[in-house]
Amino acid sequence: MDFFFEVFANLIFLLGVDLVVFLVENYEWIIGGAMAMAAASYGYKRYKLGKDKAPAFDLTALSEEQQALAAELFDKAVADYNAIEALRDTLKDEALGTQLATMQVTAYRLLKYLEENPMKVIPARRFVDYYQDRALTLTKQFCDLEKTGLETAQVMETKQKVRQTLMTFDEAYEAEFEKVLSDQLMDMEAELAVLRQNMKAEGIQDVEGEVISSETLSAMDAARAEANAGNLPEKRERPVNRAGRGKARLRKREDIERERAVAKSMRMPEAVRGEVIKQKVINAGLAAVLGTVGAHKFYQGKTFQGVMYAVFCWTALPTLISWVEAIRYAVMPMDDFYKQYFRD
């Protein structure tokens, strides 16, 4: 065994020497390849950002005061969302971090909906000014308690109360999202009711559901109008900032943060451990043997990155990167590999 270990150690040493010699002799080609890869990658990212550009935040149907209110609310919602994300990364409490991740997924979906439907921002005021605002405040206070390092009975009891309170916020977030969608849901119900009436008039008897009368439809319209009226406050408690209205937007970085939020709330099920180990070995092997042409990236479904590896394989830069990735895949903890690379 010692003999084979000695052979292996000398082989690694010789490969390292050859690699250093190669880098010294071809450094100009390697630097040129790296710059070309960076330029191509930057251009592709700019192209994707252009395609994913946020829609116009059109509030022209509202009065000037309501426009300012809606813009301010949305800006605050995005700022609070990002602040919670920043705090979540500093949390040491795993249970609270997982709960915040779940809440942030719902918050992200709601904010994306508001960004695409800006007329719904004011009906979402309770979510922005109450629930998300309280979530940010409680998370800040919890982080401050963690920084003290104290573990007295009172501190531990307070932290537990914060956990228990925030554990119900994901349901509150979903309830507020549903309220924002109430108009749309009621419109769909009314349309389905009319459709069912028409189908019954045509002699189609196997339609599921109860036919809703015209009186019920009128009541639904009245309830919707009342709900809208109740969501438009006459006065704003804090001063309205008319400068830079509607400038805050959820951009590509928030897509990445949402994926991280989902990933942090996941744990590898024991039932797939064998499959995860198998994929770790395959990824590490492909990266070590065929990484120069991006085989491991194609296996992961990252076609663009695989093409980039293949195009610039002549620079030897993909080879160096793939060797590092092979080692990373091999030593990466199972849970981390499952969250980042496992494919069903």
JSON list of C-alpha atoms in Angstrom, two decimals, residues 9-224:
[
{"chain": "A", "resi": 9, "resn": "ALA", "atom": "CA", "xyz": [2.19, 11.04, -4.90]},
{"chain": "A", "resi": 10, "resn": "ASN", "atom": "CA", "xyz": [5.00, 11.21, -7.47]},
{"chain": "A", "resi": 11, "resn": "LEU", "atom": "CA", "xyz": [2.49, 11.16, -10.32]},
{"chain": "A", "resi": 12, "resn": "ILE", "atom": "CA", "xyz": [0.65, 14.13, -8.83]},
{"chain": "A", "resi": 13, "resn": "PHE", "atom": "CA", "xyz": [3.96, 15.93, -8.37]},
{"chain": "A", "resi": 14, "resn": "LEU", "atom": "CA", "xyz": [4.99, 15.37, -12.00]},
{"chain": "A", "resi": 15, "resn": "LEU", "atom": "CA", "xyz": [1.60, 16.50, -13.26]},
{"chain": "A", "resi": 16, "resn": "GLY", "atom": "CA", "xyz": [1.96, 19.64, -11.16]},
{"chain": "A", "resi": 17, "resn": "VAL", "atom": "CA", "xyz": [5.42, 20.34, -12.59]},
{"chain": "A", "resi": 18, "resn": "ASP", "atom": "CA", "xyz": [4.15, 19.82, -16.16]},
{"chain": "A", "resi": 19, "resn": "LEU", "atom": "CA", "xyz": [1.21, 22.09, -15.45]},
{"chain": "A", "resi": 20, "resn": "VAL", "atom": "CA", "xyz": [3.45, 24.88, -14.16]},
{"chain": "A", "resi": 21, "resn": "VAL", "atom": "CA", "xyz": [5.73, 24.56, -17.22]},
{"chain": "A", "resi": 22, "resn": "PHE", "atom": "CA", "xyz": [2.71, 24.64, -19.51]},
{"chain": "A", "resi": 23, "resn": "LEU", "atom": "CA", "xyz": [1.32, 27.75, -17.81]},
{"chain": "A", "resi": 24, "resn": "VAL", "atom": "CA", "xyz": [4.64, 29.56, -18.08]},
{"chain": "A", "resi": 25, "resn": "GLU", "atom": "CA", "xyz": [5.05, 28.71, -21.77]},
{"chain": "A", "resi": 26, "resn": "ASN", "atom": "CA", "xyz": [1.45, 29.53, -22.76]},
{"chain": "A", "resi": 27, "resn": "TYR", "atom": "CA", "xyz": [0.46, 32.29, -20.36]},
{"chain": "A", "resi": 28, "resn": "GLU", "atom": "CA", "xyz": [-0.39, 34.70, -23.20]},
{"chain": "A", "resi": 29, "resn": "TRP", "atom": "CA", "xyz": [-2.86, 32.25, -24.75]},
{"chain": "A", "resi": 30, "resn": "ILE", "atom": "CA", "xyz": [-4.39, 31.47, -21.37]},
{"chain": "A", "resi": 31, "resn": "ILE", "atom": "CA", "xyz": [-4.89, 35.15, -20.49]},
{"chain": "A", "resi": 32, "resn": "GLY", "atom": "CA", "xyz": [-6.37, 35.81, -23.92]},
{"chain": "A", "resi": 33, "resn": "GLY", "atom": "CA", "xyz": [-8.75, 32.88, -23.55]},
{"chain": "A", "resi": 34, "resn": "ALA", "atom": "CA", "xyz": [-9.82, 34.02, -20.10]},
{"chain": "A", "resi": 35, "resn": "MET", "atom": "CA", "xyz": [-10.59, 37.52, -21.39]},
{"chain": "A", "resi": 36, "resn": "ALA", "atom": "CA", "xyz": [-12.53, 36.08, -24.34]},
{"chain": "A", "resi": 37, "resn": "MET", "atom": "CA", "xyz": [-14.56, 33.82, -22.04]},
{"chain": "A", "resi": 38, "resn": "ALA", "atom": "CA", "xyz": [-15.29, 36.73, -19.70]},
{"chain": "A", "resi": 39, "resn": "ALA", "atom": "CA", "xyz": [-16.40, 38.93, -22.61]},
{"chain": "A", "resi": 40, "resn": "ALA", "atom": "CA", "xyz": [-18.66, 36.23, -24.03]},
{"chain": "A", "resi": 41, "resn": "SER", "atom": "CA", "xyz": [-20.16, 35.48, -20.62]},
{"chain": "A", "resi": 42, "resn": "TYR", "atom": "CA", "xyz": [-20.75, 39.19, -19.91]},
{"chain": "A", "resi": 43, "resn": "GLY", "atom": "CA", "xyz": [-22.43, 39.65, -23.28]},
{"chain": "A", "resi": 44, "resn": "TYR", "atom": "CA", "xyz": [-24.71, 36.68, -22.68]},
{"chain": "A", "resi": 45, "resn": "LYS", "atom": "CA", "xyz": [-25.72, 37.95, -19.23]},
{"chain": "A", "resi": 46, "resn": "ARG", "atom": "CA", "xyz": [-26.51, 41.40, -20.65]},
{"chain": "A", "resi": 47, "resn": "TYR", "atom": "CA", "xyz": [-28.61, 39.75, -23.33]},
{"chain": "A", "resi": 48, "resn": "LYS", "atom": "CA", "xyz": [-30.55, 37.76, -20.71]},
{"chain": "A", "resi": 49, "resn": "LEU", "atom": "CA", "xyz": [-31.08, 40.84, -18.56]},
{"chain": "A", "resi": 50, "resn": "GLY", "atom": "CA", "xyz": [-32.44, 42.66, -21.59]},
{"chain": "A", "resi": 51, "resn": "LYS", "atom": "CA", "xyz": [-34.92, 39.87, -22.26]},
{"chain": "A", "resi": 52, "resn": "ASP", "atom": "CA", "xyz": [-35.96, 39.74, -18.62]},
{"chain": "A", "resi": 53, "resn": "LYS", "atom": "CA", "xyz": [-36.39, 43.49, -18.29]},
{"chain": "A", "resi": 54, "resn": "ALA", "atom": "CA", "xyz": [-39.12, 44.41, -15.85]},
{"chain": "A", "resi": 55, "resn": "PRO", "atom": "CA", "xyz": [-42.40, 45.65, -17.33]},
{"chain": "A", "resi": 56, "resn": "ALA", "atom": "CA", "xyz": [-43.34, 49.33, -17.13]},
{"chain": "A", "resi": 57, "resn": "PHE", "atom": "CA", "xyz": [-44.70, 50.40, -13.76]},
{"chain": "A", "resi": 58, "resn": "ASP", "atom": "CA", "xyz": [-47.80, 52.08, -15.17]},
{"chain": "A", "resi": 59, "resn": "LEU", "atom": "CA", "xyz": [-49.94, 53.93, -12.61]},
{"chain": "A", "resi": 60, "resn": "THR", "atom": "CA", "xyz": [-51.55, 56.46, -14.94]},
{"chain": "A", "resi": 61, "resn": "ALA", "atom": "CA", "xyz": [-55.07, 55.24, -14.10]},
{"chain": "A", "resi": 62, "resn": "LEU", "atom": "CA", "xyz": [-54.63, 56.46, -10.50]},
{"chain": "A", "resi": 63, "resn": "SER", "atom": "CA", "xyz": [-54.76, 59.98, -9.17]},
{"chain": "A", "resi": 64, "resn": "GLU", "atom": "CA", "xyz": [-51.49, 61.78, -8.50]},
{"chain": "A", "resi": 65, "resn": "GLU", "atom": "CA", "xyz": [-51.69, 61.16, -4.76]},
{"chain": "A", "resi": 66, "resn": "GLN", "atom": "CA", "xyz": [-52.50, 57.48, -5.27]},
{"chain": "A", "resi": 67, "resn": "GLN", "atom": "CA", "xyz": [-49.63, 57.16, -7.75]},
{"chain": "A", "resi": 68, "resn": "ALA", "atom": "CA", "xyz": [-47.21, 58.52, -5.16]},
{"chain": "A", "resi": 69, "resn": "LEU", "atom": "CA", "xyz": [-48.66, 56.20, -2.51]},
{"chain": "A", "resi": 70, "resn": "ALA", "atom": "CA", "xyz": [-48.44, 53.10, -4.74]},
{"chain": "A", "resi": 71, "resn": "ALA", "atom": "CA", "xyz": [-44.88, 53.91, -5.80]},
{"chain": "A", "resi": 72, "resn": "GLU", "atom": "CA", "xyz": [-43.79, 54.48, -2.21]},
{"chain": "A", "resi": 73, "resn": "LEU", "atom": "CA", "xyz": [-45.45, 51.27, -1.04]},
{"chain": "A", "resi": 74, "resn": "PHE", "atom": "CA", "xyz": [-43.75, 49.21, -3.72]},
{"chain": "A", "resi": 75, "resn": "ASP", "atom": "CA", "xyz": [-40.35, 50.79, -3.04]},
{"chain": "A", "resi": 76, "resn": "LYS", "atom": "CA", "xyz": [-40.76, 50.03, 0.66]},
{"chain": "A", "resi": 77, "resn": "ALA", "atom": "CA", "xyz": [-41.85, 46.44, -0.07]},
{"chain": "A", "resi": 78, "resn": "VAL", "atom": "CA", "xyz": [-38.76, 45.77, -2.20]},
{"chain": "A", "resi": 79, "resn": "ALA", "atom": "CA", "xyz": [-36.44, 47.45, 0.33]},
{"chain": "A", "resi": 80, "resn": "ASP", "atom": "CA", "xyz": [-37.89, 45.42, 3.22]},
{"chain": "A", "resi": 81, "resn": "TYR", "atom": "CA", "xyz": [-37.65, 42.20, 1.19]},
{"chain": "A", "resi": 82, "resn": "ASN", "atom": "CA", "xyz": [-33.96, 42.81, 0.48]},
{"chain": "A", "resi": 83, "resn": "ALA", "atom": "CA", "xyz": [-33.32, 43.80, 4.11]},
{"chain": "A", "resi": 84, "resn": "ILE", "atom": "CA", "xyz": [-34.84, 40.53, 5.36]},
{"chain": "A", "resi": 85, "resn": "GLU", "atom": "CA", "xyz": [-32.69, 38.60, 2.88]},
{"chain": "A", "resi": 86, "resn": "ALA", "atom": "CA", "xyz": [-29.55, 40.33, 4.17]},
{"chain": "A", "resi": 87, "resn": "LEU", "atom": "CA", "xyz": [-30.48, 39.57, 7.79]},
{"chain": "A", "resi": 88, "resn": "ARG", "atom": "CA", "xyz": [-31.36, 35.98, 6.96]},
{"chain": "A", "resi": 89, "resn": "ASP", "atom": "CA", "xyz": [-27.83, 35.38, 5.73]},
{"chain": "A", "resi": 90, "resn": "THR", "atom": "CA", "xyz": [-26.46, 36.43, 9.13]},
{"chain": "A", "resi": 91, "resn": "LEU", "atom": "CA", "xyz": [-28.84, 34.31, 11.22]},
{"chain": "A", "resi": 92, "resn": "LYS", "atom": "CA", "xyz": [-27.37, 31.43, 13.19]},
{"chain": "A", "resi": 93, "resn": "ASP", "atom": "CA", "xyz": [-30.76, 30.01, 14.18]},
{"chain": "A", "resi": 94, "resn": "GLU", "atom": "CA", "xyz": [-31.49, 27.32, 11.58]},
{"chain": "A", "resi": 95, "resn": "ALA", "atom": "CA", "xyz": [-35.21, 26.96, 12.39]},
{"chain": "A", "resi": 96, "resn": "LEU", "atom": "CA", "xyz": [-35.88, 30.68, 12.04]},
{"chain": "A", "resi": 97, "resn": "GLY", "atom": "CA", "xyz": [-33.77, 30.86, 8.89]},
{"chain": "A", "resi": 98, "resn": "THR", "atom": "CA", "xyz": [-35.83, 28.09, 7.29]},
{"chain": "A", "resi": 99, "resn": "GLN", "atom": "CA", "xyz": [-39.08, 29.85, 8.24]},
{"chain": "A", "resi": 100, "resn": "LEU", "atom": "CA", "xyz": [-37.86, 33.14, 6.79]},
{"chain": "A", "resi": 101, "resn": "ALA", "atom": "CA", "xyz": [-36.90, 31.31, 3.59]},
{"chain": "A", "resi": 102, "resn": "THR", "atom": "CA", "xyz": [-40.46, 30.02, 3.27]},
{"chain": "A", "resi": 103, "resn": "MET", "atom": "CA", "xyz": [-41.88, 33.49, 3.91]},
{"chain": "A", "resi": 104, "resn": "GLN", "atom": "CA", "xyz": [-39.53, 35.08, 1.41]},
{"chain": "A", "resi": 105, "resn": "VAL", "atom": "CA", "xyz": [-40.65, 32.75, -1.37]},
{"chain": "A", "resi": 106, "resn": "THR", "atom": "CA", "xyz": [-44.25, 33.92, -0.90]},
{"chain": "A", "resi": 107, "resn": "ALA", "atom": "CA", "xyz": [-43.13, 37.55, -0.58]},
{"chain": "A", "resi": 108, "resn": "TYR", "atom": "CA", "xyz": [-41.14, 37.28, -3.79]},
{"chain": "A", "resi": 109, "resn": "ARG", "atom": "CA", "xyz": [-44.11, 35.91, -5.71]},
{"chain": "A", "resi": 110, "resn": "LEU", "atom": "CA", "xyz": [-46.35, 38.63, -4.38]},
{"chain": "A", "resi": 111, "resn": "LEU", "atom": "CA", "xyz": [-43.87, 41.38, -5.25]},
{"chain": "A", "resi": 112, "resn": "LYS", "atom": "CA", "xyz": [-43.42, 40.00, -8.76]},
{"chain": "A", "resi": 113, "resn": "TYR", "atom": "CA", "xyz": [-47.19, 40.01, -9.15]},
{"chain": "A", "resi": 114, "resn": "LEU", "atom": "CA", "xyz": [-47.36, 43.62, -7.94]},
{"chain": "A", "resi": 115, "resn": "GLU", "atom": "CA", "xyz": [-44.57, 44.61, -10.29]},
{"chain": "A", "resi": 116, "resn": "GLU", "atom": "CA", "xyz": [-46.52, 43.19, -13.23]},
{"chain": "A", "resi": 117, "resn": "ASN", "atom": "CA", "xyz": [-49.85, 44.50, -11.89]},
{"chain": "A", "resi": 118, "resn": "PRO", "atom": "CA", "xyz": [-49.01, 47.88, -10.28]},
{"chain": "A", "resi": 119, "resn": "MET", "atom": "CA", "xyz": [-52.70, 48.75, -9.83]},
{"chain": "A", "resi": 120, "resn": "LYS", "atom": "CA", "xyz": [-52.77, 46.06, -7.11]},
{"chain": "A", "resi": 121, "resn": "VAL", "atom": "CA", "xyz": [-50.09, 47.73, -4.98]},
{"chain": "A", "resi": 122, "resn": "ILE", "atom": "CA", "xyz": [-52.48, 49.78, -2.84]},
{"chain": "A", "resi": 123, "resn": "PRO", "atom": "CA", "xyz": [-54.71, 46.76, -1.99]},
{"chain": "A", "resi": 124, "resn": "ALA", "atom": "CA", "xyz": [-51.48, 45.10, -0.77]},
{"chain": "A", "resi": 125, "resn": "ARG", "atom": "CA", "xyz": [-50.83, 47.91, 1.73]},
{"chain": "A", "resi": 126, "resn": "ARG", "atom": "CA", "xyz": [-51.56, 45.75, 4.78]},
{"chain": "A", "resi": 127, "resn": "PHE", "atom": "CA", "xyz": [-48.95, 43.21, 3.67]},
{"chain": "A", "resi": 128, "resn": "VAL", "atom": "CA", "xyz": [-46.34, 45.92, 3.10]},
{"chain": "A", "resi": 129, "resn": "ASP", "atom": "CA", "xyz": [-47.00, 48.21, 6.06]},
{"chain": "A", "resi": 130, "resn": "TYR", "atom": "CA", "xyz": [-47.91, 45.58, 8.62]},
{"chain": "A", "resi": 131, "resn": "TYR", "atom": "CA", "xyz": [-46.84, 41.99, 8.04]},
{"chain": "A", "resi": 132, "resn": "GLN", "atom": "CA", "xyz": [-43.61, 42.44, 6.10]},
{"chain": "A", "resi": 133, "resn": "ASP", "atom": "CA", "xyz": [-42.69, 45.48, 8.18]},
{"chain": "A", "resi": 134, "resn": "ARG", "atom": "CA", "xyz": [-43.23, 43.50, 11.41]},
{"chain": "A", "resi": 135, "resn": "ALA", "atom": "CA", "xyz": [-41.29, 40.55, 10.01]},
{"chain": "A", "resi": 136, "resn": "LEU", "atom": "CA", "xyz": [-38.32, 42.83, 9.32]},
{"chain": "A", "resi": 137, "resn": "THR", "atom": "CA", "xyz": [-38.52, 44.43, 12.77]},
{"chain": "A", "resi": 138, "resn": "LEU", "atom": "CA", "xyz": [-38.69, 41.08, 14.59]},
{"chain": "A", "resi": 139, "resn": "THR", "atom": "CA", "xyz": [-35.85, 39.64, 12.52]},
{"chain": "A", "resi": 140, "resn": "LYS", "atom": "CA", "xyz": [-33.66, 42.65, 13.31]},
{"chain": "A", "resi": 141, "resn": "GLN", "atom": "CA", "xyz": [-34.38, 42.29, 17.02]},
{"chain": "A", "resi": 142, "resn": "PHE", "atom": "CA", "xyz": [-33.64, 38.56, 16.91]},
{"chain": "A", "resi": 143, "resn": "CYS", "atom": "CA", "xyz": [-30.31, 39.21, 15.17]},
{"chain": "A", "resi": 144, "resn": "ASP", "atom": "CA", "xyz": [-29.44, 41.84, 17.78]},
{"chain": "A", "resi": 145, "resn": "LEU", "atom": "CA", "xyz": [-30.11, 39.29, 20.54]},
{"chain": "A", "resi": 146, "resn": "GLU", "atom": "CA", "xyz": [-27.90, 36.74, 18.78]},
{"chain": "A", "resi": 147, "resn": "LYS", "atom": "CA", "xyz": [-25.05, 39.26, 18.60]},
{"chain": "A", "resi": 148, "resn": "THR", "atom": "CA", "xyz": [-25.09, 39.74, 22.37]},
{"chain": "A", "resi": 149, "resn": "GLY", "atom": "CA", "xyz": [-24.22, 36.08, 22.90]},
{"chain": "A", "resi": 150, "resn": "LEU", "atom": "CA", "xyz": [-26.37, 36.00, 26.03]},
{"chain": "A", "resi": 151, "resn": "GLU", "atom": "CA", "xyz": [-28.24, 32.81, 26.86]},
{"chain": "A", "resi": 152, "resn": "THR", "atom": "CA", "xyz": [-30.11, 33.87, 29.96]},
{"chain": "A", "resi": 153, "resn": "ALA", "atom": "CA", "xyz": [-33.60, 32.61, 30.63]},
{"chain": "A", "resi": 154, "resn": "GLN", "atom": "CA", "xyz": [-35.23, 35.88, 29.61]},
{"chain": "A", "resi": 155, "resn": "VAL", "atom": "CA", "xyz": [-33.23, 36.18, 26.38]},
{"chain": "A", "resi": 156, "resn": "MET", "atom": "CA", "xyz": [-33.99, 32.57, 25.41]},
{"chain": "A", "resi": 157, "resn": "GLU", "atom": "CA", "xyz": [-37.68, 33.05, 26.20]},
{"chain": "A", "resi": 158, "resn": "THR", "atom": "CA", "xyz": [-37.86, 36.21, 24.07]},
{"chain": "A", "resi": 159, "resn": "LYS", "atom": "CA", "xyz": [-36.12, 34.52, 21.15]},
{"chain": "A", "resi": 160, "resn": "GLN", "atom": "CA", "xyz": [-38.56, 31.62, 21.39]},
{"chain": "A", "resi": 161, "resn": "LYS", "atom": "CA", "xyz": [-41.51, 34.03, 21.29]},
{"chain": "A", "resi": 162, "resn": "VAL", "atom": "CA", "xyz": [-40.09, 35.64, 18.15]},
{"chain": "A", "resi": 163, "resn": "ARG", "atom": "CA", "xyz": [-39.74, 32.21, 16.52]},
{"chain": "A", "resi": 164, "resn": "GLN", "atom": "CA", "xyz": [-43.30, 31.25, 17.42]},
{"chain": "A", "resi": 165, "resn": "THR", "atom": "CA", "xyz": [-44.68, 34.52, 16.10]},
{"chain": "A", "resi": 166, "resn": "LEU", "atom": "CA", "xyz": [-42.86, 34.34, 12.79]},
{"chain": "A", "resi": 167, "resn": "MET", "atom": "CA", "xyz": [-43.84, 30.69, 12.36]},
{"chain": "A", "resi": 168, "resn": "THR", "atom": "CA", "xyz": [-47.37, 31.88, 11.54]},
{"chain": "A", "resi": 169, "resn": "PHE", "atom": "CA", "xyz": [-46.32, 34.60, 9.12]},
{"chain": "A", "resi": 170, "resn": "ASP", "atom": "CA", "xyz": [-46.14, 32.37, 6.05]},
{"chain": "A", "resi": 171, "resn": "GLU", "atom": "CA", "xyz": [-49.88, 31.74, 6.41]},
{"chain": "A", "resi": 172, "resn": "ALA", "atom": "CA", "xyz": [-50.46, 35.47, 6.90]},
{"chain": "A", "resi": 173, "resn": "TYR", "atom": "CA", "xyz": [-48.41, 36.23, 3.77]},
{"chain": "A", "resi": 174, "resn": "GLU", "atom": "CA", "xyz": [-50.49, 33.78, 1.74]},
{"chain": "A", "resi": 175, "resn": "ALA", "atom": "CA", "xyz": [-53.73, 35.21, 3.13]},
{"chain": "A", "resi": 176, "resn": "GLU", "atom": "CA", "xyz": [-52.69, 38.74, 2.13]},
{"chain": "A", "resi": 177, "resn": "PHE", "atom": "CA", "xyz": [-51.70, 37.52, -1.32]},
{"chain": "A", "resi": 178, "resn": "GLU", "atom": "CA", "xyz": [-55.15, 35.96, -1.69]},
{"chain": "A", "resi": 179, "resn": "LYS", "atom": "CA", "xyz": [-56.79, 39.25, -0.68]},
{"chain": "A", "resi": 180, "resn": "VAL", "atom": "CA", "xyz": [-54.82, 41.04, -3.39]},
{"chain": "A", "resi": 181, "resn": "LEU", "atom": "CA", "xyz": [-56.12, 38.49, -5.86]},
{"chain": "A", "resi": 182, "resn": "SER", "atom": "CA", "xyz": [-59.72, 38.81, -4.62]},
{"chain": "A", "resi": 183, "resn": "ASP", "atom": "CA", "xyz": [-60.89, 40.91, -7.59]},
{"chain": "A", "resi": 184, "resn": "GLN", "atom": "CA", "xyz": [-59.41, 38.48, -10.06]},
{"chain": "A", "resi": 185, "resn": "LEU", "atom": "CA", "xyz": [-60.84, 35.48, -8.22]},
{"chain": "A", "resi": 186, "resn": "MET", "atom": "CA", "xyz": [-64.30, 37.05, -8.07]},
{"chain": "A", "resi": 187, "resn": "ASP", "atom": "CA", "xyz": [-64.17, 37.89, -11.78]},
{"chain": "A", "resi": 188, "resn": "MET", "atom": "CA", "xyz": [-63.25, 34.30, -12.55]},
{"chain": "A", "resi": 189, "resn": "GLU", "atom": "CA", "xyz": [-66.10, 33.03, -10.37]},
{"chain": "A", "resi": 190, "resn": "ALA", "atom": "CA", "xyz": [-68.55, 35.31, -12.16]},
{"chain": "A", "resi": 191, "resn": "GLU", "atom": "CA", "xyz": [-67.29, 34.25, -15.58]},
{"chain": "A", "resi": 192, "resn": "LEU", "atom": "CA", "xyz": [-67.52, 30.58, -14.63]},
{"chain": "A", "resi": 193, "resn": "ALA", "atom": "CA", "xyz": [-71.06, 31.13, -13.34]},
{"chain": "A", "resi": 194, "resn": "VAL", "atom": "CA", "xyz": [-72.15, 32.70, -16.62]},
{"chain": "A", "resi": 195, "resn": "LEU", "atom": "CA", "xyz": [-70.44, 29.90, -18.53]},
{"chain": "A", "resi": 196, "resn": "ARG", "atom": "CA", "xyz": [-72.26, 27.28, -16.49]},
{"chain": "A", "resi": 197, "resn": "GLN", "atom": "CA", "xyz": [-75.59, 29.05, -17.10]},
{"chain": "A", "resi": 198, "resn": "ASN", "atom": "CA", "xyz": [-74.95, 29.16, -20.85]},
{"chain": "A", "resi": 199, "resn": "MET", "atom": "CA", "xyz": [-73.97, 25.51, -20.93]},
{"chain": "A", "resi": 200, "resn": "LYS", "atom": "CA", "xyz": [-77.08, 24.53, -19.01]},
{"chain": "A", "resi": 201, "resn": "ALA", "atom": "CA", "xyz": [-79.21, 26.57, -21.43]},
{"chain": "A", "resi": 202, "resn": "GLU", "atom": "CA", "xyz": [-77.62, 24.60, -24.26]},
{"chain": "A", "resi": 203, "resn": "GLY", "atom": "CA", "xyz": [-78.80, 21.38, -22.67]},
{"chain": "A", "resi": 204, "resn": "ILE", "atom": "CA", "xyz": [-75.47, 20.27, -21.22]},
{"chain": "A", "resi": 205, "resn": "GLN", "atom": "CA", "xyz": [-76.50, 18.60, -17.98]},
{"chain": "A", "resi": 206, "resn": "ASP", "atom": "CA", "xyz": [-73.21, 17.17, -16.70]},
{"chain": "A", "resi": 207, "resn": "VAL", "atom": "CA", "xyz": [-71.71, 20.51, -15.70]},
{"chain": "A", "resi": 208, "resn": "GLU", "atom": "CA", "xyz": [-70.32, 20.35, -12.18]},
{"chain": "A", "resi": 209, "resn": "GLY", "atom": "CA", "xyz": [-71.16, 23.10, -9.72]},
{"chain": "A", "resi": 210, "resn": "GLU", "atom": "CA", "xyz": [-74.17, 25.17, -8.83]},
{"chain": "A", "resi": 211, "resn": "VAL", "atom": "CA", "xyz": [-75.59, 27.74, -11.25]},
{"chain": "A", "resi": 212, "resn": "ILE", "atom": "CA", "xyz": [-75.31, 31.18, -9.69]},
{"chain": "A", "resi": 213, "resn": "SER", "atom": "CA", "xyz": [-78.24, 33.57, -10.08]},
{"chain": "A", "resi": 214, "resn": "SER", "atom": "CA", "xyz": [-77.99, 37.12, -11.40]},
{"chain": "A", "resi": 215, "resn": "GLU", "atom": "CA", "xyz": [-78.75, 38.42, -7.88]},
{"chain": "A", "resi": 216, "resn": "THR", "atom": "CA", "xyz": [-75.70, 36.59, -6.55]},
{"chain": "A", "resi": 217, "resn": "LEU", "atom": "CA", "xyz": [-73.55, 38.03, -9.32]},
{"chain": "A", "resi": 218, "resn": "SER", "atom": "CA", "xyz": [-74.75, 41.55, -8.45]},
{"chain": "A", "resi": 219, "resn": "ALA", "atom": "CA", "xyz": [-73.91, 40.92, -4.79]},
{"chain": "A", "resi": 220, "resn": "MET", "atom": "CA", "xyz": [-70.40, 39.78, -5.78]},
{"chain": "A", "resi": 221, "resn": "ASP", "atom": "CA", "xyz": [-69.89, 42.96, -7.82]},
{"chain": "A", "resi": 222, "resn": "ALA", "atom": "CA", "xyz": [-71.06, 45.08, -4.88]},
{"chain": "A", "resi": 223, "resn": "ALA", "atom": "CA", "xyz": [-68.71, 43.26, -2.50]},
{"chain": "A", "resi": 224, "resn": "ARG", "atom": "CA", "xyz": [-65.80, 43.79, -4.90]}
]
